mmCIF file of C-alpha atoms and ligand atoms in Angstrom:
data_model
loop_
_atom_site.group_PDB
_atom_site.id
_atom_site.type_symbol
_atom_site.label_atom_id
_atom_site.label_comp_id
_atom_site.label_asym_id
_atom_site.label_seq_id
_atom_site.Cartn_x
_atom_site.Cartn_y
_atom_site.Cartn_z
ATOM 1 C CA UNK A 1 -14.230 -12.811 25.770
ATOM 2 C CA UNK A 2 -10.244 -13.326 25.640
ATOM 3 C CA UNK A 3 -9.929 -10.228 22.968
ATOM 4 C CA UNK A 4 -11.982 -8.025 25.236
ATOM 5 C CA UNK A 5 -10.590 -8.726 28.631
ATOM 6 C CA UNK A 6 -7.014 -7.900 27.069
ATOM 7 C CA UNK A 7 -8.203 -4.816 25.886
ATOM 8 C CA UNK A 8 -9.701 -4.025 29.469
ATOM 9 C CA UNK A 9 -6.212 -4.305 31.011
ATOM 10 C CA UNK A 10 -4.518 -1.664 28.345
ATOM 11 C CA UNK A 11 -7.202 0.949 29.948
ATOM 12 C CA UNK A 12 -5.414 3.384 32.633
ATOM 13 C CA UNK A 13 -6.847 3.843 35.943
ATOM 14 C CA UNK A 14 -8.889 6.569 37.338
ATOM 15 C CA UNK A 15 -6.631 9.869 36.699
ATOM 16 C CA UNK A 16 -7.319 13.799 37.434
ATOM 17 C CA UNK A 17 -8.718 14.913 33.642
ATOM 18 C CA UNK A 18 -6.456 16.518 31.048
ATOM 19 C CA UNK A 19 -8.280 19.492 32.331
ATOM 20 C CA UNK A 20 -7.805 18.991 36.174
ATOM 21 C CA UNK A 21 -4.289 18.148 35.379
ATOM 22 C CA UNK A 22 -4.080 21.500 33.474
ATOM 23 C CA UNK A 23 -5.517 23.645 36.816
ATOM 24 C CA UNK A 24 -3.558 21.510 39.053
ATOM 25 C CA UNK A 25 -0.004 22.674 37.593
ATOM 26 C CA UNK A 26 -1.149 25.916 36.546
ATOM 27 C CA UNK A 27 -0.260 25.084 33.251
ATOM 28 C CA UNK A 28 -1.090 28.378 30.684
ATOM 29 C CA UNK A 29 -0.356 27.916 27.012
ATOM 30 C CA UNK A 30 2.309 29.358 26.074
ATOM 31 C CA UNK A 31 2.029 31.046 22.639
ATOM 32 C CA UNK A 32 5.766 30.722 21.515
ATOM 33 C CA UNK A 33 5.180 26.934 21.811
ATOM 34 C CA UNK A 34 2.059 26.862 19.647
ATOM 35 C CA UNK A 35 0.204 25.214 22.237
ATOM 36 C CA UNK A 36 -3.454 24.480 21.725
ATOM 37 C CA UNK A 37 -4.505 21.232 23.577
ATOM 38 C CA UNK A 38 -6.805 18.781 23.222
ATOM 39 C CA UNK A 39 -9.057 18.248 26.337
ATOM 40 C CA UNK A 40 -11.728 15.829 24.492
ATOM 41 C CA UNK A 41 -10.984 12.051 24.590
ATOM 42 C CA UNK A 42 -13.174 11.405 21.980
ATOM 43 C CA UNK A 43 -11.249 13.314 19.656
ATOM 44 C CA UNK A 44 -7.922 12.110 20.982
ATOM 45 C CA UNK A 45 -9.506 8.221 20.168
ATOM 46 C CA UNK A 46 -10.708 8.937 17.097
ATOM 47 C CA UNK A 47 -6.684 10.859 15.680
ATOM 48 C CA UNK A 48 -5.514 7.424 17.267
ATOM 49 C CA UNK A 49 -7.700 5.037 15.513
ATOM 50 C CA UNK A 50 -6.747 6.853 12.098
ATOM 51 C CA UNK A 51 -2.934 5.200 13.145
ATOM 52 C CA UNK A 52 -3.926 1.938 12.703
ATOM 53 C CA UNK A 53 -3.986 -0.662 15.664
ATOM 54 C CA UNK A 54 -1.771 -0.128 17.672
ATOM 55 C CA UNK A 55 -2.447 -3.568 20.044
ATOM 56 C CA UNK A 56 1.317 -4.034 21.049
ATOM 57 C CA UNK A 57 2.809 -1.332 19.516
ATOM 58 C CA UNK A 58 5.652 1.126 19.452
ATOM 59 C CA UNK A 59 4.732 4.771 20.010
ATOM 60 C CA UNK A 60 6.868 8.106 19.414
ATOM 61 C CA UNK A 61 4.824 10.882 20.710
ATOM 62 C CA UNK A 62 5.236 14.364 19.560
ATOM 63 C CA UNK A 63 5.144 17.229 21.960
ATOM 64 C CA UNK A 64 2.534 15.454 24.497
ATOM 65 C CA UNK A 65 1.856 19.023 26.560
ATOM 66 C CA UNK A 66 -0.834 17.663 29.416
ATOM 67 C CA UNK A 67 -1.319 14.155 27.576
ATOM 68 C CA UNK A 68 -4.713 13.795 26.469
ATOM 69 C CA UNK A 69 -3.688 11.896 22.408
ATOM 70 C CA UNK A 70 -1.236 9.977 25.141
ATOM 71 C CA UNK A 71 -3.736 8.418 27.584
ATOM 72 C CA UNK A 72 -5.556 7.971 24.318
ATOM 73 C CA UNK A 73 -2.467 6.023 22.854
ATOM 74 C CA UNK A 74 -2.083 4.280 25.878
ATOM 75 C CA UNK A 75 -5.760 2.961 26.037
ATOM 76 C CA UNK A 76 -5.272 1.603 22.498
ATOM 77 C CA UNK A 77 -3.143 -1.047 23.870
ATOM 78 C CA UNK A 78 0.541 0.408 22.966
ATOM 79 C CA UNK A 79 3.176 -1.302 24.567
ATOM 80 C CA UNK A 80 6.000 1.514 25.128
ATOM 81 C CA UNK A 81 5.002 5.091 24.027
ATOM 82 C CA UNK A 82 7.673 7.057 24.429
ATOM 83 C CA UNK A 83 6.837 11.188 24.139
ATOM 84 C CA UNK A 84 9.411 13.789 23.681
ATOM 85 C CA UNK A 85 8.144 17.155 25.056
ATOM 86 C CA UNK A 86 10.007 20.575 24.796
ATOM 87 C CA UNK A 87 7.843 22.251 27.815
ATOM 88 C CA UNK A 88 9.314 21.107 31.399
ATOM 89 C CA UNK A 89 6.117 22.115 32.764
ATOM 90 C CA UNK A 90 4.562 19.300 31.674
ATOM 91 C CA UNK A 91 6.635 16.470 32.856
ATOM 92 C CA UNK A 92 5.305 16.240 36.148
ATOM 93 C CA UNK A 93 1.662 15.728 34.791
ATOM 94 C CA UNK A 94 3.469 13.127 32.366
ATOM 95 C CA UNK A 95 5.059 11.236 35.469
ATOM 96 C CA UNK A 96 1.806 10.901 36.763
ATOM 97 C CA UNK A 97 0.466 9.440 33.355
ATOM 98 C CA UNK A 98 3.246 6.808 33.363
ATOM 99 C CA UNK A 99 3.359 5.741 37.344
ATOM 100 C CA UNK A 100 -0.408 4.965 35.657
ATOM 101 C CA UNK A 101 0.945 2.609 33.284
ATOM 102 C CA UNK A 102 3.824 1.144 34.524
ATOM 103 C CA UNK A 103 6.741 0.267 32.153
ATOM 104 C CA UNK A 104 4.632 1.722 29.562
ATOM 105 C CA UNK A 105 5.264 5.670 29.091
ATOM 106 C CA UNK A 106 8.478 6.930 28.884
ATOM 107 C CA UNK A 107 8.924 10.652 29.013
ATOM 108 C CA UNK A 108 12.034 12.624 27.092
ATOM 109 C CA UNK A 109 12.373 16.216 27.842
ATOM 110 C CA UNK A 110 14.086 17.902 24.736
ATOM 111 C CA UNK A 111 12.991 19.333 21.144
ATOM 112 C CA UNK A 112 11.615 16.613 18.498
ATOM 113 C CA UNK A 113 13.517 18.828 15.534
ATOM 114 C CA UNK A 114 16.905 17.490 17.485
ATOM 115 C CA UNK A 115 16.080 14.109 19.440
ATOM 116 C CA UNK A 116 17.654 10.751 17.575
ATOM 117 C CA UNK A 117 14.382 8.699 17.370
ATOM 118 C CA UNK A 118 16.669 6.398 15.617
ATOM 119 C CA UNK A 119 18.541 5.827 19.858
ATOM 120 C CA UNK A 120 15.245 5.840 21.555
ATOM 121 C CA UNK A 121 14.074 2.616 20.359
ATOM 122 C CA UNK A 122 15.624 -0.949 20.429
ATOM 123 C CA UNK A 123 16.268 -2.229 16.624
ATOM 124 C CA UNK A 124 14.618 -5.644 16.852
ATOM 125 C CA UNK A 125 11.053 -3.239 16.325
ATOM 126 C CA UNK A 126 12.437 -3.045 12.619
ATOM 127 C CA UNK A 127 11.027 -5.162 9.850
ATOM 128 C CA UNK A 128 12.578 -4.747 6.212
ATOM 129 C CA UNK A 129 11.412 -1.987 4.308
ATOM 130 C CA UNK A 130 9.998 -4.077 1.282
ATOM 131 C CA UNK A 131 7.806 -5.755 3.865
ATOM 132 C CA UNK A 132 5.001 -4.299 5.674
ATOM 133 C CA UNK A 133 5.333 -1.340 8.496
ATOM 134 C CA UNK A 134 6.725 -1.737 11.384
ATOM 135 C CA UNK A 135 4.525 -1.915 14.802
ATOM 136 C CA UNK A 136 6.425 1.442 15.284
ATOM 137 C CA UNK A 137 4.086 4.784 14.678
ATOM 138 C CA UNK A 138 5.022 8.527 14.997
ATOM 139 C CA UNK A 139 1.591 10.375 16.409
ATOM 140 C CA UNK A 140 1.499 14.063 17.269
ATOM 141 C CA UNK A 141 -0.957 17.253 17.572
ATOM 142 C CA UNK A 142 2.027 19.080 16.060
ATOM 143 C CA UNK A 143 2.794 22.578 17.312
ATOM 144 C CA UNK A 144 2.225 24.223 14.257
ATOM 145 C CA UNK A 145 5.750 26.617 14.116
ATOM 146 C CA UNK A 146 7.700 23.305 14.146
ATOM 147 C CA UNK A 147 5.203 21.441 12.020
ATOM 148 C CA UNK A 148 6.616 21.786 8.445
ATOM 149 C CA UNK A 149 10.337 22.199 8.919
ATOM 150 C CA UNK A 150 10.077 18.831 10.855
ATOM 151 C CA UNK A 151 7.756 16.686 8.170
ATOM 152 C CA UNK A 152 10.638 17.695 5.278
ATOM 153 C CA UNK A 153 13.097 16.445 7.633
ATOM 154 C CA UNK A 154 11.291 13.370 8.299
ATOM 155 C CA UNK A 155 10.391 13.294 3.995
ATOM 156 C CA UNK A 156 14.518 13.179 3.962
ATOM 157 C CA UNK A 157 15.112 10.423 6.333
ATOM 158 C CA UNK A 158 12.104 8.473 4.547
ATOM 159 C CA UNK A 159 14.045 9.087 1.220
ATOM 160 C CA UNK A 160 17.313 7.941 2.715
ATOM 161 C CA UNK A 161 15.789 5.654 5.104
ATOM 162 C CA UNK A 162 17.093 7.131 8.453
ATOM 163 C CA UNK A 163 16.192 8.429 11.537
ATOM 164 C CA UNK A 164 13.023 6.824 12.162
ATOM 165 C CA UNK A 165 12.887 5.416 9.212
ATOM 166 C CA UNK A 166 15.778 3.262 10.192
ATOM 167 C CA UNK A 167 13.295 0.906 11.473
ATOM 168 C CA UNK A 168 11.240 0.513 8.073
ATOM 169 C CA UNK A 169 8.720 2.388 6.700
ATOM 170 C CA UNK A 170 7.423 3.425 9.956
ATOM 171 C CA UNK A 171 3.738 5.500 9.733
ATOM 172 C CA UNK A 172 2.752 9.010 10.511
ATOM 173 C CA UNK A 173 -0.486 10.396 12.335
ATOM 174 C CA UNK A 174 0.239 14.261 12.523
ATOM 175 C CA UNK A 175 -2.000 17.375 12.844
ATOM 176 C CA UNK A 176 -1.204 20.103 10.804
ATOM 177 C CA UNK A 177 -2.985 23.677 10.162
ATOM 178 C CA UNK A 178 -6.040 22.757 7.267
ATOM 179 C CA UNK A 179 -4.375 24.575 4.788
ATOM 180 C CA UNK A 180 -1.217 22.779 4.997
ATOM 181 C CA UNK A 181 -2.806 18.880 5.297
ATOM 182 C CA UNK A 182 -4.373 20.315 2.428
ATOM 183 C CA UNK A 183 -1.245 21.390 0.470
ATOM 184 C CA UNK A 184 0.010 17.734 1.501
ATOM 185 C CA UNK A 185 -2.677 15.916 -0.137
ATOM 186 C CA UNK A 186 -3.735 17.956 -2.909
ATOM 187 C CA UNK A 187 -4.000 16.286 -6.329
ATOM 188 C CA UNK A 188 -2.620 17.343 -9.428
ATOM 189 C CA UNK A 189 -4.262 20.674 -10.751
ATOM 190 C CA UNK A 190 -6.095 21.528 -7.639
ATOM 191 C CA UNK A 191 -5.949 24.698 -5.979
ATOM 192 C CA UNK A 192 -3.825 23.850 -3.349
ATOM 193 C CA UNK A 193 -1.068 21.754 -5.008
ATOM 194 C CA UNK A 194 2.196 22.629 -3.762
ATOM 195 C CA UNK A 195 6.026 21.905 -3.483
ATOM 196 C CA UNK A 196 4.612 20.337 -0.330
ATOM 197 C CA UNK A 197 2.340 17.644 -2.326
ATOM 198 C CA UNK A 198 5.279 16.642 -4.527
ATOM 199 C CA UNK A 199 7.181 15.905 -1.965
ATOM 200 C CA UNK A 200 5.010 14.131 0.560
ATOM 201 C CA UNK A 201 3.577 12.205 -2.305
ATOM 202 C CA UNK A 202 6.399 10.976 -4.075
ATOM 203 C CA UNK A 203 7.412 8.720 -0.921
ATOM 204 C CA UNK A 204 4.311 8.066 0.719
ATOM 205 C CA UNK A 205 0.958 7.501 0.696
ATOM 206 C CA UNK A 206 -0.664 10.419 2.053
ATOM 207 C CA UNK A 207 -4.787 10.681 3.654
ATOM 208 C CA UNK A 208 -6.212 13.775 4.864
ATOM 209 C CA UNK A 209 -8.298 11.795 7.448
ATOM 210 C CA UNK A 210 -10.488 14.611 8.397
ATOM 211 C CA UNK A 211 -10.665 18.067 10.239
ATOM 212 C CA UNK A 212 -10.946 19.480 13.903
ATOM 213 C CA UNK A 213 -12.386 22.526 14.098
ATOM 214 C CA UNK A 214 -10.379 25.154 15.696
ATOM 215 C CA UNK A 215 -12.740 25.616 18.582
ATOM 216 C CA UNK A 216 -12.196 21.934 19.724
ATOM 217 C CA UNK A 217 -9.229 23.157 21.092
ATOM 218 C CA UNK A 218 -7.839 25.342 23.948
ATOM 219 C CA UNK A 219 -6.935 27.796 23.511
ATOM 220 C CA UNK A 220 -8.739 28.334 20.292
ATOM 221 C CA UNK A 221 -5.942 28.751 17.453
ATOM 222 C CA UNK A 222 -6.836 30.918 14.442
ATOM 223 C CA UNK A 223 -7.393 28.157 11.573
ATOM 224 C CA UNK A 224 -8.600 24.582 11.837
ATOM 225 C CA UNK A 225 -6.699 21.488 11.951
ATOM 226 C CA UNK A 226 -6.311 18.561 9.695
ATOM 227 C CA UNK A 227 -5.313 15.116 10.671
ATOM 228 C CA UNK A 228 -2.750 13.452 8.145
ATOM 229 C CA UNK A 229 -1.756 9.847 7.792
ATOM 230 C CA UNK A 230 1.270 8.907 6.163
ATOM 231 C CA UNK A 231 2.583 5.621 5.210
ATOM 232 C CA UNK A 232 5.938 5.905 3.260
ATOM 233 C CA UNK A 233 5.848 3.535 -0.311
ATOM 234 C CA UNK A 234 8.260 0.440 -0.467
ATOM 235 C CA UNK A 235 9.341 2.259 -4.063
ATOM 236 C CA UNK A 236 9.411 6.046 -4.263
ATOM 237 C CA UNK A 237 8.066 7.758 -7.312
ATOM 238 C CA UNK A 238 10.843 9.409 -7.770
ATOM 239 C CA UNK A 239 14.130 7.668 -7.722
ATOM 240 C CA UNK A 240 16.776 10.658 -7.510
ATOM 241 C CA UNK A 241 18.257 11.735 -4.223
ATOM 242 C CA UNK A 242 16.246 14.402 -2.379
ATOM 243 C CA UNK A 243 18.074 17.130 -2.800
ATOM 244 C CA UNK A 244 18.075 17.111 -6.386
ATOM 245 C CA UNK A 245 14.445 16.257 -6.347
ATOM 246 C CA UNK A 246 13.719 19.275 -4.015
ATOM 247 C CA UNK A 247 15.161 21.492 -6.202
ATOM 248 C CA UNK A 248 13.719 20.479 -9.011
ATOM 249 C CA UNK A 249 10.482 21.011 -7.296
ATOM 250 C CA UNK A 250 11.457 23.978 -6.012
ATOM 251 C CA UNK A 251 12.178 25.749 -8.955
ATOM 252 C CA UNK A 252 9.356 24.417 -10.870
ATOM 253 C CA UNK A 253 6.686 26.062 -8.291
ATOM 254 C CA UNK A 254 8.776 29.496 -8.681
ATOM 255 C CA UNK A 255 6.141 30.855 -10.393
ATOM 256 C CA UNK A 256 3.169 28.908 -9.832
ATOM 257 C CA UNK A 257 0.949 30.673 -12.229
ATOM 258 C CA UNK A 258 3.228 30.872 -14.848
ATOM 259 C CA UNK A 259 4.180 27.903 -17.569
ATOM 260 C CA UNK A 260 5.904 25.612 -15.686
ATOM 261 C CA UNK A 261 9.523 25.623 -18.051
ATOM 262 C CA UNK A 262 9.725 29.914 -16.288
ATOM 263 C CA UNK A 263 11.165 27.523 -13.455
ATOM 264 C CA UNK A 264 12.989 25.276 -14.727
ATOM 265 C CA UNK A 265 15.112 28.627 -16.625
ATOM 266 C CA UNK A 266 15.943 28.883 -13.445
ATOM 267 C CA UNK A 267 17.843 25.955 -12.910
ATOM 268 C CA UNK A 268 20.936 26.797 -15.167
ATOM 269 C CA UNK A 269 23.276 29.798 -15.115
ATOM 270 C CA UNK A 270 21.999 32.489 -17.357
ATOM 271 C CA UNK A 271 24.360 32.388 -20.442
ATOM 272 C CA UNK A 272 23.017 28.385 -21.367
ATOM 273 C CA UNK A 273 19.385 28.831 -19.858
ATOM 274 C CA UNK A 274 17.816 29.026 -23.063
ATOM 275 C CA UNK A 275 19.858 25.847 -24.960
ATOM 276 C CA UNK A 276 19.653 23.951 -21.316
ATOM 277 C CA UNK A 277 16.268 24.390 -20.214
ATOM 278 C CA UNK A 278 14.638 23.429 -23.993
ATOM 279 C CA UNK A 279 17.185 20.077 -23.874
ATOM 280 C CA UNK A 280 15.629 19.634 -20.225
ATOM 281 C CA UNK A 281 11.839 19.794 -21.438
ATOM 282 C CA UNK A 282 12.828 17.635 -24.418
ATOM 283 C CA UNK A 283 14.512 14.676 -22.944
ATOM 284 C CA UNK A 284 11.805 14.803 -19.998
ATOM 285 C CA UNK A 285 8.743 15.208 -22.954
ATOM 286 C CA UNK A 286 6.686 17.805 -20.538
ATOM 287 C CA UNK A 287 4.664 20.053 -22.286
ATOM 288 C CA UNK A 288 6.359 23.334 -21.286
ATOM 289 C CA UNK A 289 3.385 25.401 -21.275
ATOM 290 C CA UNK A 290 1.715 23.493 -18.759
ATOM 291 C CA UNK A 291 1.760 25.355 -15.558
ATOM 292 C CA UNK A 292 3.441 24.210 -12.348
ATOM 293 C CA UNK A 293 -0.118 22.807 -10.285
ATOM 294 C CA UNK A 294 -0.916 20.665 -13.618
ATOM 295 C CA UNK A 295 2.882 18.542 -13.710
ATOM 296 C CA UNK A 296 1.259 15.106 -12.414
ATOM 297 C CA UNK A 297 4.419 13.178 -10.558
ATOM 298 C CA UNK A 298 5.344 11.075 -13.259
ATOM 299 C CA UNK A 299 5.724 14.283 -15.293
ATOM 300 C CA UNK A 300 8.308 15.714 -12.019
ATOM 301 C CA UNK A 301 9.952 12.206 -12.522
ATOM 302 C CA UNK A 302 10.882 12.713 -15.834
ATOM 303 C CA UNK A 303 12.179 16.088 -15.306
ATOM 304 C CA UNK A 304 13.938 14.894 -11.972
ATOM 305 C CA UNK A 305 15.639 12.376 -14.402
ATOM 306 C CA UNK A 306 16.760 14.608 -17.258
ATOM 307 C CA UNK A 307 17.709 17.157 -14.812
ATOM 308 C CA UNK A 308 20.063 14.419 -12.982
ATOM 309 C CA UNK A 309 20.933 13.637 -16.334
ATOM 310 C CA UNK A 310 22.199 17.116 -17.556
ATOM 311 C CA UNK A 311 24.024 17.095 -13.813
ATOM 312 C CA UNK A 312 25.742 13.888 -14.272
ATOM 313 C CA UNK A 313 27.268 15.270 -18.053
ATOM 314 C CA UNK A 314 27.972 18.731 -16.458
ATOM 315 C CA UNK A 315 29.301 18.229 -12.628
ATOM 316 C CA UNK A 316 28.746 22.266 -11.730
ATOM 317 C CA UNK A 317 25.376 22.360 -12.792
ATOM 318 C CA UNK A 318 23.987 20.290 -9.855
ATOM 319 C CA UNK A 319 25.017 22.863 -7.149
ATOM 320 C CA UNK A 320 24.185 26.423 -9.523
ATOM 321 C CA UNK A 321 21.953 28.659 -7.838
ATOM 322 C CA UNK A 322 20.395 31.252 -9.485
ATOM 323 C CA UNK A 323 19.774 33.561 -6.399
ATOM 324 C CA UNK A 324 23.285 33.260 -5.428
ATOM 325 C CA UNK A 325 24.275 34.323 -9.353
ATOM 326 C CA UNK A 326 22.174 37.214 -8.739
ATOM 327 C CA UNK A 327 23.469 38.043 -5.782
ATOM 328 C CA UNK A 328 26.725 38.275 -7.071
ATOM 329 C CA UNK A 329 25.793 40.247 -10.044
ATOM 330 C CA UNK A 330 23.819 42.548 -7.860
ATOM 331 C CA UNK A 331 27.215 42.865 -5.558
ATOM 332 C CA UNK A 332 28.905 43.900 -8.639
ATOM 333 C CA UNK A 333 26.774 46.241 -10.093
ATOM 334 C CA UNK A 334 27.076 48.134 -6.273
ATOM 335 C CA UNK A 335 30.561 48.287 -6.200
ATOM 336 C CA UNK A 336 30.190 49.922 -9.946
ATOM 337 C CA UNK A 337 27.052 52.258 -9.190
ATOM 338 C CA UNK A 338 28.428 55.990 -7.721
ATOM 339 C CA UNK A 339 27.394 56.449 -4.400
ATOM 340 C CA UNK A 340 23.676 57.805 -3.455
ATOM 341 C CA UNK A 341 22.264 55.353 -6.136
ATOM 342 C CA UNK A 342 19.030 53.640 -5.465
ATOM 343 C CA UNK A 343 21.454 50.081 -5.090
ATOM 344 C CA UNK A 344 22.815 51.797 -2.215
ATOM 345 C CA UNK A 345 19.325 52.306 0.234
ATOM 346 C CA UNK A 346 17.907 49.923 2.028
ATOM 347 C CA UNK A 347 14.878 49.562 0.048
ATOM 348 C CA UNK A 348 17.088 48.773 -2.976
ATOM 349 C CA UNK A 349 18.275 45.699 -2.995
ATOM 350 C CA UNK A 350 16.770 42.423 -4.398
ATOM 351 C CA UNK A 351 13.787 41.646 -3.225
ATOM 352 C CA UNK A 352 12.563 38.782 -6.299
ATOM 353 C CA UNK A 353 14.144 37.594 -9.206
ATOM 354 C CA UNK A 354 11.156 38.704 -11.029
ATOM 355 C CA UNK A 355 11.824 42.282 -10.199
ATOM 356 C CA UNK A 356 15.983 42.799 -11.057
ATOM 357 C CA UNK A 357 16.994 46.256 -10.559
HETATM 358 C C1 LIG B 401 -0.372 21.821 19.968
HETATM 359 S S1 LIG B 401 0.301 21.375 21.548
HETATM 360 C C2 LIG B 401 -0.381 19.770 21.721
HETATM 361 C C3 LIG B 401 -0.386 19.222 23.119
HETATM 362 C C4 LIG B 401 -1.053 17.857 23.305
HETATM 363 N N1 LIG B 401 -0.439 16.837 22.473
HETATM 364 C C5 LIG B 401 -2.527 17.932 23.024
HETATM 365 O O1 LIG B 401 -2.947 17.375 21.986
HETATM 366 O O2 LIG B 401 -3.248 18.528 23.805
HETATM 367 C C6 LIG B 401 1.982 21.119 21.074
HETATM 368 C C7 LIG B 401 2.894 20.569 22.150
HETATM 369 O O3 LIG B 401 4.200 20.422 21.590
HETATM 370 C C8 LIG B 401 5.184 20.947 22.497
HETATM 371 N N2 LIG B 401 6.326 21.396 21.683
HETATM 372 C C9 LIG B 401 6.470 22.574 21.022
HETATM 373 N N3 LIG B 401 7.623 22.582 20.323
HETATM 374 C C10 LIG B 401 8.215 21.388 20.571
HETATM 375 C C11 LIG B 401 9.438 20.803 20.132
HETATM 376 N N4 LIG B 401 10.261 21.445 19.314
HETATM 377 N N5 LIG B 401 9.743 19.557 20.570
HETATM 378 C C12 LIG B 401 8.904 18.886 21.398
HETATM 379 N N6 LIG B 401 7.738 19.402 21.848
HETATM 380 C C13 LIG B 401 7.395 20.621 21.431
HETATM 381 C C14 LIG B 401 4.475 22.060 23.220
HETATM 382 O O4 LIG B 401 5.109 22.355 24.449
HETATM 383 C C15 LIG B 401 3.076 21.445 23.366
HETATM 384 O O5 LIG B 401 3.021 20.654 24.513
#
């Protein structure tokens, strides 16, 4: 069959396993890197399959370490993967992987939270972001310290359509520690609903495609893994910029257990919290006693909205933070307060604005 003998000539050849590969460079995991590897191709085939097809495609692998999810990648018929990797031990091992498949693998030594995706790919891959994707996919088995701080950043670029999001709404196959791929994909009142679902959810379309067991990898980290798919929406939910979205969202999930408008106080400077925050909950028509894991995302819309609203009528409000109004209050008290007052140890300063001194 045609289909089938194409496939047959994506395969690599005959390589040293992941695991060989791992004795032959004596390559130990380093802990400050949050590296846990996958040595099972199974598994590595079955996070790939959850991209999509990938016949042709455009790859961006994240943090490849001895490149198991890349040989995987690279069996599924992509046509230039290209893998940024922080660890120089691993390049050689990576060299070897793309002399395997020439033209086909290329290797970037540097950190993903700095590297310009945006430069590493040619911009005829784009397609227009009201059509469908791109044949352009970020994979990764995420180190786990980098994992968050770099899916907001890439939430940003989806909102303003940068980075690699220049290209279109370009898809995401990351791992993530279970609790947070549950946090991303948690539905409105559920245990685990978070700034984090809000803001994943708002752009994209989010799956929690299923979990590998901690012991599936080596060495064995602490917690188990989820695998999340993202595909970013040709209209976001929410159509405010980011930052004002994010601190809506913020502030709402101050005090998670609490009624949800405890937040939103926080949001305006003290002397017009009261008359601001009840003209907030008003305009937006969110029950204020509803607590922050209930708000739905069409409820965080409409306070997004009136929140830009009160911001456009009163320019100062949009960049008033109330930690910084209590640190400066707190500042003030100390240079008031005689010396040998509890302001003045080190246990006595601020620690929540639930608790002011
Ligand atoms: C959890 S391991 C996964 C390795 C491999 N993909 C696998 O599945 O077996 C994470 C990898 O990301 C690399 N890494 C850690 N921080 C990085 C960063 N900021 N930029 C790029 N790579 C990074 C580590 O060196 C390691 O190879």
């Amino acid at each position: 069959m045609a289909a089938s003998g194409k496939l047959a000539s994506f395969r690599l050849p005959p390589l040293p396993t992941v695991g060989e590969l791992i004795k032959l460079y004596k390559l130990r995991a380093e802990k400050q890197l949050s590296q846990n590897f996958l040595l099972d191709l199974r598994l590595t085939d079955k996070i790939v399959r959850k991209a999509g097809c990938l016949n042709g495609a455009h790859v961006c692998e994240v943090g490849p370490g001895p490149g198991g999810l890349t040989r995987s990648i690279l069996n599924a018929g992509a046509a230039d993967v290209l893998v940024v990797e922080k660890d120089s031990r691993f390049i050689p091992g990576l060299q070897l992987l793309s002399e395997a498949a020439p033209g086909r693998l290329r290797i970037v030594h540097g950190d993903i939270l700095t590297y310009r995706m945006d430069r590493g790919f040619q911009a005829n891959i784009s397609k227009p972001w009201e059509e469908d994707p791109p044949n352009f996919h970020i994979i990764g088995n995420l180190p786990f310290n980098v994992s968050t701080p770099l899916i907001i950043k890439w939430l940003e670029n989806i909102a303003n359509r940068t980075g690699p999001f220049a290209f279109g709404r370009t898809r995401l196959t990351l791992t993530f520690q279970k609790e947070v791929a549950e946090r991303l994909t948690a539905s409105t009142s559920s245990k685990q609903r978070s700034r984090l679902s809000i803001m994943a959810q708002y752009l994209c379309t989010v799956h929690n495609c299923f979990t590998i067991p901690g012991r599936a990898f080596v060495p064995k980290p602490e917690v188990d893994v989820g695998v999340v798919h993202f595909t970013p929406l040709v209209q976001p939910q929410i159509q405010q910029p980011f930052q004002l979205v994010e601190k809506v969202v913020r502030n709402v999930f101050q005090f998670r257990r609490k009624h949800c408008h405890k937040g939103i106080e926080n949001l305006f400077p003290e002397a017009r919290r009261v008359e601001l925050t009840q003209e907030m909950m008003q305009k937006a028509d969110v029950d204020p006693v509803l607590r922050p894991p209930e708000l739905t995302i069409p409820h965080i819309r409409a306070l997004a909205d009136a929140y830009a609203h009160l911001c456009i009528r009163e320019p100062g409000l949009l960049s008033y933070e109330f930690r910084e109004e209590l640190r400066l209050k707190h500042l003030a008290r100390k240079s008031k307060a005689p010396t040998g007052t509890v302001t003045d140890m080190p246990g006595g300063t601020l620690q929540s604005p639930l608790q002011p001194c």
